[in-house]
Short mmCIF file of N, CA and C in Angstrom, two decimals:
data_model
loop_
_atom_site.label_atom_id
_atom_site.label_comp_id
_atom_site.label_asym_id
_atom_site.label_seq_id
_atom_site.Cartn_x
_atom_site.Cartn_y
_atom_site.Cartn_z
N ASP Y 1345 -48.00 -31.13 -50.71
CA ASP Y 1345 -48.04 -32.20 -49.73
C ASP Y 1345 -48.42 -31.71 -48.33
N GLY Y 1346 -48.73 -30.44 -48.21
CA GLY Y 1346 -49.05 -29.88 -46.89
C GLY Y 1346 -50.20 -30.58 -46.20
N ASN Y 1347 -51.25 -30.90 -46.95
CA ASN Y 1347 -52.40 -31.57 -46.34
C ASN Y 1347 -52.04 -32.98 -45.88
N GLN Y 1348 -51.25 -33.68 -46.67
CA GLN Y 1348 -50.84 -35.04 -46.29
C GLN Y 1348 -49.95 -35.02 -45.05
N ILE Y 1349 -49.07 -34.03 -44.98
CA ILE Y 1349 -48.21 -33.91 -43.81
C ILE Y 1349 -49.05 -33.60 -42.57
N ARG Y 1350 -50.03 -32.71 -42.73
CA ARG Y 1350 -50.89 -32.35 -41.61
C ARG Y 1350 -51.67 -33.57 -41.11
N VAL Y 1351 -52.19 -34.39 -42.03
CA VAL Y 1351 -52.94 -35.59 -41.65
C VAL Y 1351 -52.04 -36.55 -40.89
N SER Y 1352 -50.80 -36.73 -41.37
CA SER Y 1352 -49.91 -37.66 -40.68
C SER Y 1352 -49.48 -37.11 -39.32
N LEU Y 1353 -49.32 -35.79 -39.19
CA LEU Y 1353 -48.99 -35.21 -37.89
C LEU Y 1353 -50.17 -35.30 -36.93
N ASP Y 1354 -51.38 -35.15 -37.46
CA ASP Y 1354 -52.58 -35.25 -36.62
C ASP Y 1354 -52.69 -36.62 -35.96
N GLN Y 1355 -52.17 -37.64 -36.59
CA GLN Y 1355 -52.23 -38.99 -36.01
C GLN Y 1355 -51.37 -39.09 -34.75
N TRP Y 1356 -50.34 -38.27 -34.65
CA TRP Y 1356 -49.45 -38.31 -33.49
C TRP Y 1356 -49.99 -37.52 -32.30
N ILE Y 1357 -50.98 -36.67 -32.56
CA ILE Y 1357 -51.54 -35.82 -31.51
C ILE Y 1357 -52.73 -36.52 -30.88
N LEU Y 1358 -52.76 -36.54 -29.57
CA LEU Y 1358 -53.91 -37.12 -28.87
C LEU Y 1358 -55.17 -36.37 -29.24
N SER Y 1359 -56.25 -37.08 -29.40
CA SER Y 1359 -57.50 -36.46 -29.84
C SER Y 1359 -57.99 -35.39 -28.87
N SER Y 1360 -57.68 -35.54 -27.59
CA SER Y 1360 -58.13 -34.53 -26.61
C SER Y 1360 -57.38 -33.20 -26.79
N TYR Y 1361 -56.22 -33.21 -27.42
CA TYR Y 1361 -55.43 -31.99 -27.63
C TYR Y 1361 -55.50 -31.50 -29.08
N ARG Y 1362 -56.18 -32.22 -29.93
CA ARG Y 1362 -56.16 -31.91 -31.36
C ARG Y 1362 -56.71 -30.51 -31.65
N SER Y 1363 -57.83 -30.13 -31.04
CA SER Y 1363 -58.41 -28.81 -31.33
C SER Y 1363 -57.49 -27.69 -30.84
N GLU Y 1364 -56.85 -27.89 -29.69
CA GLU Y 1364 -55.92 -26.89 -29.17
C GLU Y 1364 -54.70 -26.77 -30.07
N THR Y 1365 -54.21 -27.90 -30.52
CA THR Y 1365 -53.04 -27.90 -31.39
C THR Y 1365 -53.34 -27.20 -32.71
N ILE Y 1366 -54.52 -27.45 -33.25
CA ILE Y 1366 -54.92 -26.80 -34.50
C ILE Y 1366 -55.02 -25.29 -34.29
N GLU Y 1367 -55.54 -24.85 -33.15
CA GLU Y 1367 -55.67 -23.42 -32.87
C GLU Y 1367 -54.29 -22.77 -32.71
N VAL Y 1368 -53.38 -23.42 -32.00
CA VAL Y 1368 -52.03 -22.88 -31.84
C VAL Y 1368 -51.33 -22.81 -33.20
N ALA Y 1369 -51.47 -23.85 -34.00
CA ALA Y 1369 -50.87 -23.85 -35.35
C ALA Y 1369 -51.45 -22.75 -36.21
N ARG Y 1370 -52.76 -22.49 -36.08
CA ARG Y 1370 -53.39 -21.42 -36.85
C ARG Y 1370 -52.83 -20.06 -36.44
N ARG Y 1371 -52.64 -19.87 -35.14
CA ARG Y 1371 -52.09 -18.60 -34.65
C ARG Y 1371 -50.64 -18.42 -35.08
N LEU Y 1372 -49.86 -19.50 -35.04
CA LEU Y 1372 -48.48 -19.41 -35.51
C LEU Y 1372 -48.43 -19.11 -37.01
N ASP Y 1373 -49.33 -19.71 -37.76
CA ASP Y 1373 -49.43 -19.43 -39.19
C ASP Y 1373 -49.74 -17.95 -39.43
N THR Y 1374 -50.63 -17.41 -38.63
CA THR Y 1374 -50.97 -15.99 -38.74
C THR Y 1374 -49.77 -15.11 -38.44
N VAL Y 1375 -48.99 -15.48 -37.42
CA VAL Y 1375 -47.79 -14.71 -37.07
C VAL Y 1375 -46.83 -14.65 -38.25
N TRP Y 1376 -46.54 -15.79 -38.83
CA TRP Y 1376 -45.54 -15.83 -39.91
C TRP Y 1376 -46.06 -15.16 -41.17
N LYS Y 1377 -47.35 -15.28 -41.46
CA LYS Y 1377 -47.91 -14.56 -42.61
C LYS Y 1377 -47.86 -13.05 -42.37
N SER Y 1378 -48.13 -12.63 -41.15
CA SER Y 1378 -48.06 -11.20 -40.82
C SER Y 1378 -46.63 -10.69 -40.96
N PHE Y 1379 -45.67 -11.50 -40.57
CA PHE Y 1379 -44.27 -11.12 -40.71
C PHE Y 1379 -43.93 -10.87 -42.18
N PHE Y 1380 -44.33 -11.80 -43.04
CA PHE Y 1380 -44.01 -11.64 -44.45
C PHE Y 1380 -44.76 -10.46 -45.07
N ARG Y 1381 -46.00 -10.20 -44.63
CA ARG Y 1381 -46.71 -9.01 -45.10
C ARG Y 1381 -45.99 -7.75 -44.63
N GLY Y 1382 -45.51 -7.74 -43.39
CA GLY Y 1382 -44.75 -6.60 -42.88
C GLY Y 1382 -43.46 -6.40 -43.65
N GLN Y 1383 -42.81 -7.49 -44.03
CA GLN Y 1383 -41.58 -7.41 -44.81
C GLN Y 1383 -41.86 -6.80 -46.18
N ILE Y 1384 -42.99 -7.17 -46.78
CA ILE Y 1384 -43.37 -6.60 -48.08
C ILE Y 1384 -43.67 -5.11 -47.92
N ALA Y 1385 -44.37 -4.73 -46.85
CA ALA Y 1385 -44.66 -3.32 -46.60
C ALA Y 1385 -43.38 -2.53 -46.42
N LEU Y 1386 -42.42 -3.11 -45.71
CA LEU Y 1386 -41.13 -2.46 -45.50
C LEU Y 1386 -40.39 -2.30 -46.82
N SER Y 1387 -40.42 -3.31 -47.66
CA SER Y 1387 -39.76 -3.24 -48.97
C SER Y 1387 -40.37 -2.13 -49.83
N PHE Y 1388 -41.71 -2.07 -49.86
CA PHE Y 1388 -42.36 -1.01 -50.62
C PHE Y 1388 -42.01 0.37 -50.08
N THR Y 1389 -42.01 0.49 -48.76
CA THR Y 1389 -41.69 1.78 -48.14
C THR Y 1389 -40.28 2.23 -48.50
N ILE Y 1390 -39.32 1.34 -48.35
CA ILE Y 1390 -37.93 1.68 -48.66
C ILE Y 1390 -37.77 1.98 -50.15
N GLY Y 1391 -38.44 1.21 -50.99
CA GLY Y 1391 -38.37 1.47 -52.42
C GLY Y 1391 -38.90 2.84 -52.79
N ILE Y 1392 -40.03 3.22 -52.20
CA ILE Y 1392 -40.63 4.52 -52.49
C ILE Y 1392 -39.77 5.66 -51.93
N VAL Y 1393 -39.32 5.51 -50.68
CA VAL Y 1393 -38.50 6.55 -50.06
C VAL Y 1393 -37.20 6.75 -50.85
N THR Y 1394 -36.58 5.65 -51.25
CA THR Y 1394 -35.34 5.74 -52.02
C THR Y 1394 -35.58 6.40 -53.37
N THR Y 1395 -36.67 6.03 -54.04
CA THR Y 1395 -37.00 6.63 -55.33
C THR Y 1395 -37.19 8.14 -55.19
N VAL Y 1396 -37.96 8.54 -54.18
CA VAL Y 1396 -38.22 9.97 -53.98
C VAL Y 1396 -36.93 10.71 -53.64
N ALA Y 1397 -36.13 10.14 -52.73
CA ALA Y 1397 -34.89 10.81 -52.31
C ALA Y 1397 -33.92 10.95 -53.48
N MET Y 1398 -33.78 9.91 -54.29
CA MET Y 1398 -32.85 9.97 -55.41
C MET Y 1398 -33.38 10.89 -56.51
N SER Y 1399 -34.69 10.96 -56.67
CA SER Y 1399 -35.28 11.89 -57.65
C SER Y 1399 -35.05 13.33 -57.22
N VAL Y 1400 -35.21 13.59 -55.92
CA VAL Y 1400 -34.99 14.94 -55.40
C VAL Y 1400 -33.53 15.35 -55.60
N LEU Y 1401 -32.61 14.40 -55.45
CA LEU Y 1401 -31.19 14.70 -55.66
C LEU Y 1401 -30.83 14.83 -57.13
N GLY Y 1402 -31.70 14.32 -58.00
CA GLY Y 1402 -31.41 14.38 -59.43
C GLY Y 1402 -30.54 13.24 -59.93
N LEU Y 1403 -30.61 12.10 -59.27
CA LEU Y 1403 -29.83 10.94 -59.69
C LEU Y 1403 -30.53 10.26 -60.86
N PRO Y 1404 -29.85 10.09 -61.99
CA PRO Y 1404 -30.47 9.39 -63.11
C PRO Y 1404 -30.81 7.94 -62.74
N GLY Y 1405 -31.95 7.48 -63.19
CA GLY Y 1405 -32.38 6.11 -62.91
C GLY Y 1405 -32.90 5.92 -61.50
N ALA Y 1406 -33.46 6.96 -60.91
CA ALA Y 1406 -33.91 6.91 -59.52
C ALA Y 1406 -34.98 5.84 -59.31
N VAL Y 1407 -35.87 5.68 -60.28
CA VAL Y 1407 -36.95 4.69 -60.14
C VAL Y 1407 -36.37 3.27 -60.10
N VAL Y 1408 -35.44 2.99 -61.00
CA VAL Y 1408 -34.82 1.66 -61.04
C VAL Y 1408 -34.04 1.41 -59.75
N LEU Y 1409 -33.32 2.41 -59.28
CA LEU Y 1409 -32.56 2.27 -58.04
C LEU Y 1409 -33.48 2.10 -56.83
N GLY Y 1410 -34.63 2.76 -56.85
CA GLY Y 1410 -35.62 2.59 -55.78
C GLY Y 1410 -36.21 1.20 -55.78
N ILE Y 1411 -36.51 0.68 -56.97
CA ILE Y 1411 -37.02 -0.69 -57.07
C ILE Y 1411 -35.97 -1.68 -56.57
N LEU Y 1412 -34.73 -1.45 -56.96
CA LEU Y 1412 -33.64 -2.32 -56.50
C LEU Y 1412 -33.50 -2.28 -54.98
N ALA Y 1413 -33.61 -1.10 -54.40
CA ALA Y 1413 -33.52 -0.97 -52.93
C ALA Y 1413 -34.67 -1.70 -52.26
N GLY Y 1414 -35.86 -1.60 -52.83
CA GLY Y 1414 -37.02 -2.30 -52.26
C GLY Y 1414 -36.88 -3.81 -52.34
N VAL Y 1415 -36.42 -4.30 -53.48
CA VAL Y 1415 -36.25 -5.75 -53.65
C VAL Y 1415 -35.16 -6.28 -52.74
N LEU Y 1416 -34.05 -5.58 -52.65
CA LEU Y 1416 -32.93 -6.05 -51.82
C LEU Y 1416 -33.16 -5.84 -50.33
N GLU Y 1417 -34.24 -5.15 -49.99
CA GLU Y 1417 -34.56 -4.93 -48.57
C GLU Y 1417 -34.79 -6.24 -47.83
N VAL Y 1418 -35.22 -7.27 -48.53
CA VAL Y 1418 -35.50 -8.55 -47.87
C VAL Y 1418 -34.22 -9.26 -47.45
N VAL Y 1419 -33.06 -8.84 -47.99
CA VAL Y 1419 -31.79 -9.43 -47.58
C VAL Y 1419 -31.27 -8.62 -46.41
N PRO Y 1420 -31.25 -9.20 -45.21
CA PRO Y 1420 -30.86 -8.41 -44.04
C PRO Y 1420 -29.42 -7.93 -44.12
N THR Y 1421 -29.18 -6.73 -43.71
CA THR Y 1421 -27.89 -6.07 -43.60
C THR Y 1421 -27.19 -5.89 -44.96
N LEU Y 1422 -27.01 -6.95 -45.72
CA LEU Y 1422 -26.29 -6.85 -46.99
C LEU Y 1422 -27.13 -6.23 -48.09
N GLY Y 1423 -28.43 -6.42 -48.07
CA GLY Y 1423 -29.31 -5.91 -49.12
C GLY Y 1423 -29.19 -4.40 -49.32
N PRO Y 1424 -29.30 -3.61 -48.25
CA PRO Y 1424 -29.16 -2.16 -48.43
C PRO Y 1424 -27.78 -1.75 -48.94
N ILE Y 1425 -26.75 -2.46 -48.54
CA ILE Y 1425 -25.39 -2.16 -49.03
C ILE Y 1425 -25.30 -2.48 -50.51
N LEU Y 1426 -25.85 -3.64 -50.90
CA LEU Y 1426 -25.84 -4.02 -52.31
C LEU Y 1426 -26.65 -3.05 -53.16
N ALA Y 1427 -27.73 -2.50 -52.60
CA ALA Y 1427 -28.54 -1.53 -53.33
C ALA Y 1427 -27.83 -0.18 -53.45
N MET Y 1428 -27.00 0.14 -52.48
CA MET Y 1428 -26.30 1.41 -52.47
C MET Y 1428 -25.16 1.46 -53.49
N ILE Y 1429 -24.53 0.34 -53.73
CA ILE Y 1429 -23.36 0.30 -54.62
C ILE Y 1429 -23.68 0.83 -56.02
N PRO Y 1430 -24.74 0.32 -56.69
CA PRO Y 1430 -25.01 0.88 -58.03
C PRO Y 1430 -25.42 2.36 -58.00
N ALA Y 1431 -26.08 2.78 -56.93
CA ALA Y 1431 -26.48 4.19 -56.83
C ALA Y 1431 -25.26 5.10 -56.75
N VAL Y 1432 -24.30 4.70 -55.94
CA VAL Y 1432 -23.07 5.49 -55.82
C VAL Y 1432 -22.29 5.45 -57.13
N ALA Y 1433 -22.27 4.29 -57.79
CA ALA Y 1433 -21.58 4.18 -59.08
C ALA Y 1433 -22.22 5.09 -60.12
N VAL Y 1434 -23.55 5.12 -60.17
CA VAL Y 1434 -24.25 6.00 -61.12
C VAL Y 1434 -23.94 7.46 -60.78
N ALA Y 1435 -23.91 7.78 -59.50
CA ALA Y 1435 -23.60 9.15 -59.09
C ALA Y 1435 -22.18 9.54 -59.51
N LEU Y 1436 -21.25 8.62 -59.38
CA LEU Y 1436 -19.87 8.91 -59.79
C LEU Y 1436 -19.74 9.08 -61.30
N ILE Y 1437 -20.46 8.27 -62.05
CA ILE Y 1437 -20.34 8.30 -63.51
C ILE Y 1437 -21.18 9.40 -64.13
N GLU Y 1438 -22.44 9.49 -63.72
CA GLU Y 1438 -23.39 10.42 -64.36
C GLU Y 1438 -23.45 11.78 -63.68
N GLY Y 1439 -23.34 11.80 -62.37
CA GLY Y 1439 -23.52 13.05 -61.64
C GLY Y 1439 -24.99 13.37 -61.47
N SER Y 1440 -25.26 14.54 -60.96
CA SER Y 1440 -26.64 14.97 -60.73
C SER Y 1440 -27.20 15.64 -61.97
N SER Y 1441 -28.51 15.50 -62.13
CA SER Y 1441 -29.19 16.16 -63.25
C SER Y 1441 -29.22 17.67 -63.07
N TYR Y 1442 -29.24 18.14 -61.83
CA TYR Y 1442 -29.36 19.58 -61.64
C TYR Y 1442 -28.57 20.15 -60.47
N LEU Y 1443 -27.95 19.35 -59.63
CA LEU Y 1443 -27.13 19.91 -58.55
C LEU Y 1443 -25.76 20.31 -59.12
N PRO Y 1444 -25.32 21.54 -58.86
CA PRO Y 1444 -24.04 21.99 -59.41
C PRO Y 1444 -22.85 21.57 -58.53
N VAL Y 1445 -22.63 20.26 -58.41
CA VAL Y 1445 -21.50 19.74 -57.64
C VAL Y 1445 -20.76 18.72 -58.50
N SER Y 1446 -19.52 18.44 -58.11
CA SER Y 1446 -18.75 17.44 -58.86
C SER Y 1446 -19.35 16.05 -58.62
N ASN Y 1447 -19.02 15.14 -59.51
CA ASN Y 1447 -19.54 13.78 -59.38
C ASN Y 1447 -19.09 13.11 -58.09
N LEU Y 1448 -17.88 13.39 -57.65
CA LEU Y 1448 -17.37 12.79 -56.42
C LEU Y 1448 -18.16 13.30 -55.21
N VAL Y 1449 -18.41 14.59 -55.16
CA VAL Y 1449 -19.19 15.17 -54.06
C VAL Y 1449 -20.61 14.62 -54.11
N PHE Y 1450 -21.17 14.53 -55.33
CA PHE Y 1450 -22.52 14.01 -55.48
C PHE Y 1450 -22.61 12.55 -55.01
N ALA Y 1451 -21.60 11.76 -55.33
CA ALA Y 1451 -21.57 10.36 -54.87
C ALA Y 1451 -21.55 10.31 -53.34
N GLY Y 1452 -20.82 11.22 -52.71
CA GLY Y 1452 -20.80 11.30 -51.25
C GLY Y 1452 -22.17 11.65 -50.69
N ILE Y 1453 -22.86 12.56 -51.37
CA ILE Y 1453 -24.22 12.95 -50.93
C ILE Y 1453 -25.16 11.75 -51.04
N VAL Y 1454 -25.08 11.04 -52.17
CA VAL Y 1454 -25.92 9.85 -52.37
C VAL Y 1454 -25.62 8.82 -51.28
N LEU Y 1455 -24.36 8.60 -51.00
CA LEU Y 1455 -23.96 7.66 -49.94
C LEU Y 1455 -24.55 8.07 -48.60
N LEU Y 1456 -24.46 9.35 -48.26
CA LEU Y 1456 -25.00 9.84 -46.99
C LEU Y 1456 -26.52 9.67 -46.92
N VAL Y 1457 -27.21 9.90 -48.04
CA VAL Y 1457 -28.67 9.75 -48.05
C VAL Y 1457 -29.04 8.28 -47.85
N TYR Y 1458 -28.31 7.36 -48.50
CA TYR Y 1458 -28.58 5.94 -48.30
C TYR Y 1458 -28.35 5.53 -46.85
N VAL Y 1459 -27.28 6.02 -46.25
CA VAL Y 1459 -27.00 5.71 -44.84
C VAL Y 1459 -28.11 6.28 -43.95
N LEU Y 1460 -28.55 7.49 -44.25
CA LEU Y 1460 -29.63 8.11 -43.48
C LEU Y 1460 -30.92 7.30 -43.60
N ILE Y 1461 -31.25 6.86 -44.81
CA ILE Y 1461 -32.45 6.04 -45.01
C ILE Y 1461 -32.34 4.75 -44.20
N GLN Y 1462 -31.18 4.14 -44.19
CA GLN Y 1462 -30.99 2.90 -43.45
C GLN Y 1462 -31.10 3.11 -41.95
N GLN Y 1463 -30.57 4.23 -41.46
CA GLN Y 1463 -30.67 4.51 -40.03
C GLN Y 1463 -32.13 4.72 -39.61
N ILE Y 1464 -32.86 5.46 -40.43
CA ILE Y 1464 -34.29 5.66 -40.13
C ILE Y 1464 -35.03 4.34 -40.20
N GLU Y 1465 -34.70 3.53 -41.21
CA GLU Y 1465 -35.36 2.23 -41.35
C GLU Y 1465 -35.09 1.35 -40.13
N ASN Y 1466 -33.82 1.20 -39.78
CA ASN Y 1466 -33.45 0.28 -38.70
C ASN Y 1466 -33.95 0.73 -37.33
N ASN Y 1467 -34.00 2.04 -37.10
CA ASN Y 1467 -34.35 2.53 -35.77
C ASN Y 1467 -35.81 2.96 -35.62
N VAL Y 1468 -36.51 3.18 -36.74
CA VAL Y 1468 -37.89 3.64 -36.67
C VAL Y 1468 -38.83 2.69 -37.40
N LEU Y 1469 -38.57 2.49 -38.70
CA LEU Y 1469 -39.52 1.73 -39.53
C LEU Y 1469 -39.62 0.26 -39.15
N VAL Y 1470 -38.49 -0.42 -39.03
CA VAL Y 1470 -38.54 -1.86 -38.73
C VAL Y 1470 -39.27 -2.14 -37.42
N PRO Y 1471 -38.90 -1.48 -36.32
CA PRO Y 1471 -39.65 -1.77 -35.09
C PRO Y 1471 -41.14 -1.44 -35.19
N ARG Y 1472 -41.48 -0.35 -35.87
CA ARG Y 1472 -42.90 0.02 -35.96
C ARG Y 1472 -43.68 -0.87 -36.90
N ILE Y 1473 -43.16 -1.09 -38.10
CA ILE Y 1473 -43.90 -1.91 -39.07
C ILE Y 1473 -43.99 -3.35 -38.60
N MET Y 1474 -42.88 -3.91 -38.15
CA MET Y 1474 -42.91 -5.29 -37.66
C MET Y 1474 -43.70 -5.40 -36.37
N GLY Y 1475 -43.58 -4.39 -35.51
CA GLY Y 1475 -44.34 -4.41 -34.27
C GLY Y 1475 -45.84 -4.36 -34.51
N MET Y 1476 -46.26 -3.53 -35.47
CA MET Y 1476 -47.69 -3.45 -35.78
C MET Y 1476 -48.18 -4.72 -36.46
N SER Y 1477 -47.39 -5.24 -37.39
CA SER Y 1477 -47.86 -6.43 -38.11
C SER Y 1477 -47.87 -7.66 -37.21
N LEU Y 1478 -47.01 -7.71 -36.20
CA LEU Y 1478 -46.94 -8.87 -35.32
C LEU Y 1478 -47.54 -8.62 -33.95
N ASN Y 1479 -48.10 -7.43 -33.73
CA ASN Y 1479 -48.71 -7.08 -32.45
C ASN Y 1479 -47.69 -7.16 -31.31
N LEU Y 1480 -46.51 -6.62 -31.57
CA LEU Y 1480 -45.45 -6.54 -30.57
C LEU Y 1480 -45.06 -5.07 -30.38
N HIS Y 1481 -44.62 -4.73 -29.20
CA HIS Y 1481 -44.16 -3.37 -28.94
C HIS Y 1481 -42.88 -3.12 -29.75
N PRO Y 1482 -42.73 -1.94 -30.38
CA PRO Y 1482 -41.53 -1.66 -31.18
C PRO Y 1482 -40.22 -1.82 -30.40
N LEU Y 1483 -40.22 -1.46 -29.12
CA LEU Y 1483 -39.01 -1.61 -28.32
C LEU Y 1483 -38.65 -3.09 -28.16
N LEU Y 1484 -39.65 -3.93 -28.00
CA LEU Y 1484 -39.41 -5.37 -27.90
C LEU Y 1484 -38.82 -5.91 -29.20
N VAL Y 1485 -39.32 -5.42 -30.34
CA VAL Y 1485 -38.78 -5.84 -31.63
C VAL Y 1485 -37.32 -5.40 -31.75
N LEU Y 1486 -37.03 -4.16 -31.36
CA LEU Y 1486 -35.66 -3.65 -31.44
C LEU Y 1486 -34.72 -4.45 -30.55
N ILE Y 1487 -35.13 -4.75 -29.33
CA ILE Y 1487 -34.32 -5.58 -28.43
C ILE Y 1487 -34.15 -6.98 -29.00
N GLY Y 1488 -35.22 -7.53 -29.56
CA GLY Y 1488 -35.16 -8.85 -30.18
C GLY Y 1488 -34.19 -8.91 -31.33
N VAL Y 1489 -34.14 -7.85 -32.13
CA VAL Y 1489 -33.19 -7.80 -33.26
C VAL Y 1489 -31.76 -7.79 -32.74
N VAL Y 1490 -31.50 -7.02 -31.71
CA VAL Y 1490 -30.14 -6.96 -31.14
C VAL Y 1490 -29.75 -8.33 -30.56
N VAL Y 1491 -30.65 -8.94 -29.80
CA VAL Y 1491 -30.36 -10.25 -29.21
C VAL Y 1491 -30.23 -11.31 -30.30
N GLY Y 1492 -31.13 -11.27 -31.29
CA GLY Y 1492 -31.06 -12.23 -32.39
C GLY Y 1492 -29.78 -12.10 -33.18
N ALA Y 1493 -29.34 -10.87 -33.40
CA ALA Y 1493 -28.09 -10.65 -34.13
C ALA Y 1493 -26.89 -11.15 -33.34
N SER Y 1494 -26.92 -10.98 -32.02
CA SER Y 1494 -25.79 -11.43 -31.21
C SER Y 1494 -25.71 -12.96 -31.13
N PHE Y 1495 -26.87 -13.63 -31.18
CA PHE Y 1495 -26.88 -15.09 -31.11
C PHE Y 1495 -26.73 -15.77 -32.46
N ALA Y 1496 -27.37 -15.22 -33.49
CA ALA Y 1496 -27.41 -15.92 -34.79
C ALA Y 1496 -27.05 -15.03 -35.96
N GLY Y 1497 -26.43 -13.90 -35.72
CA GLY Y 1497 -25.98 -13.04 -36.80
C GLY Y 1497 -27.12 -12.42 -37.60
N ILE Y 1498 -26.90 -12.32 -38.89
CA ILE Y 1498 -27.86 -11.66 -39.78
C ILE Y 1498 -29.21 -12.37 -39.77
N LEU Y 1499 -29.17 -13.70 -39.85
CA LEU Y 1499 -30.41 -14.46 -39.87
C LEU Y 1499 -31.18 -14.29 -38.55
N GLY Y 1500 -30.47 -14.24 -37.44
CA GLY Y 1500 -31.11 -14.02 -36.15
C GLY Y 1500 -31.79 -12.67 -36.06
N ALA Y 1501 -31.14 -11.64 -36.62
CA ALA Y 1501 -31.73 -10.31 -36.63
C ALA Y 1501 -32.98 -10.28 -37.51
N PHE Y 1502 -32.90 -10.96 -38.66
CA PHE Y 1502 -34.02 -10.99 -39.60
C PHE Y 1502 -35.23 -11.72 -39.02
N LEU Y 1503 -35.00 -12.81 -38.32
CA LEU Y 1503 -36.10 -13.65 -37.81
C LEU Y 1503 -36.48 -13.34 -36.36
N ALA Y 1504 -35.87 -12.34 -35.76
CA ALA Y 1504 -36.14 -12.04 -34.35
C ALA Y 1504 -37.61 -11.71 -34.10
N ALA Y 1505 -38.20 -10.86 -34.91
CA ALA Y 1505 -39.58 -10.45 -34.68
C ALA Y 1505 -40.57 -11.61 -34.78
N PRO Y 1506 -40.54 -12.42 -35.85
CA PRO Y 1506 -41.51 -13.52 -35.90
C PRO Y 1506 -41.25 -14.59 -34.84
N VAL Y 1507 -40.00 -14.78 -34.46
CA VAL Y 1507 -39.71 -15.75 -33.40
C VAL Y 1507 -40.27 -15.25 -32.08
N LEU Y 1508 -40.11 -13.95 -31.80
CA LEU Y 1508 -40.69 -13.38 -30.57
C LEU Y 1508 -42.21 -13.51 -30.58
N ALA Y 1509 -42.83 -13.22 -31.71
CA ALA Y 1509 -44.29 -13.34 -31.80
C ALA Y 1509 -44.73 -14.79 -31.65
N SER Y 1510 -43.96 -15.73 -32.18
CA SER Y 1510 -44.26 -17.15 -32.03
C SER Y 1510 -44.13 -17.57 -30.57
N LEU Y 1511 -43.08 -17.09 -29.90
CA LEU Y 1511 -42.91 -17.38 -28.48
C LEU Y 1511 -44.05 -16.79 -27.65
N LYS Y 1512 -44.55 -15.63 -28.08
CA LYS Y 1512 -45.69 -15.02 -27.40
C LYS Y 1512 -46.93 -15.92 -27.52
N VAL Y 1513 -47.16 -16.46 -28.71
CA VAL Y 1513 -48.31 -17.36 -28.91
C VAL Y 1513 -48.15 -18.61 -28.05
N LEU Y 1514 -46.96 -19.21 -28.08
CA LEU Y 1514 -46.72 -20.43 -27.30
C LEU Y 1514 -46.79 -20.15 -25.80
N GLY Y 1515 -46.26 -19.00 -25.39
CA GLY Y 1515 -46.34 -18.61 -23.97
C GLY Y 1515 -47.76 -18.38 -23.52
N SER Y 1516 -48.57 -17.76 -24.36
CA SER Y 1516 -49.99 -17.54 -24.03
C SER Y 1516 -50.72 -18.86 -23.88
N TYR Y 1517 -50.41 -19.80 -24.77
CA TYR Y 1517 -51.02 -21.13 -24.68
C TYR Y 1517 -50.60 -21.83 -23.38
N ALA Y 1518 -49.30 -21.79 -23.08
CA ALA Y 1518 -48.81 -22.45 -21.86
C ALA Y 1518 -49.44 -21.80 -20.62
N TYR Y 1519 -49.53 -20.50 -20.61
CA TYR Y 1519 -50.12 -19.78 -19.48
C TYR Y 1519 -51.59 -20.19 -19.30
N ALA Y 1520 -52.31 -20.22 -20.43
CA ALA Y 1520 -53.73 -20.62 -20.36
C ALA Y 1520 -53.87 -22.05 -19.83
N LYS Y 1521 -52.97 -22.94 -20.22
CA LYS Y 1521 -53.03 -24.33 -19.73
C LYS Y 1521 -52.72 -24.39 -18.23
N ILE Y 1522 -51.77 -23.59 -17.78
CA ILE Y 1522 -51.39 -23.60 -16.37
C ILE Y 1522 -52.54 -23.13 -15.49
N ILE Y 1523 -53.24 -22.07 -15.91
CA ILE Y 1523 -54.33 -21.57 -15.08
C ILE Y 1523 -55.68 -22.17 -15.48
N ASP Y 1524 -55.64 -23.18 -16.32
CA ASP Y 1524 -56.81 -23.96 -16.71
C ASP Y 1524 -57.88 -23.11 -17.38
N GLN Y 1525 -57.45 -22.35 -18.41
CA GLN Y 1525 -58.37 -21.56 -19.22
C GLN Y 1525 -58.39 -22.13 -20.64
N GLU Y 1526 -59.35 -21.67 -21.42
CA GLU Y 1526 -59.42 -22.05 -22.84
C GLU Y 1526 -58.25 -21.44 -23.58
#
């Protein structure tokens, strides 16, 4: 029904503003598509890094756990925790394939590696990947995540980057209108 909705919305827009409105909508569409592409890139990155890290540690089922980490990456804050639980459980039950440590110590190592991956993701990967995909400075994305989390919790942190990029598009349009530019 997207085309029908667009046609009915076009009737509410004055014809003199229709081309501008279509251009702003196209740019906003690009922002949100870029966000979702960045989210997919982040999921793949975390999945691969987790697979490699767990393989290096000798954790049985590293590929499955890496896939799980990548898939759950789209769930803000809780996803990485949910992905870590089965990895730690496998480490406690199975132990390492080749590290000569007890299962309890190995589970602690796995837990520390997951926390390290999350710290690198939250402080390096998310600002860079989302910043590049949305054409925003990584520091701005990081500040946006903190502000979004304080105002709207997990959902605010998750949507901070695309909302900032959307505000940038709308601000650019408003600025152009104020100084009478295209």
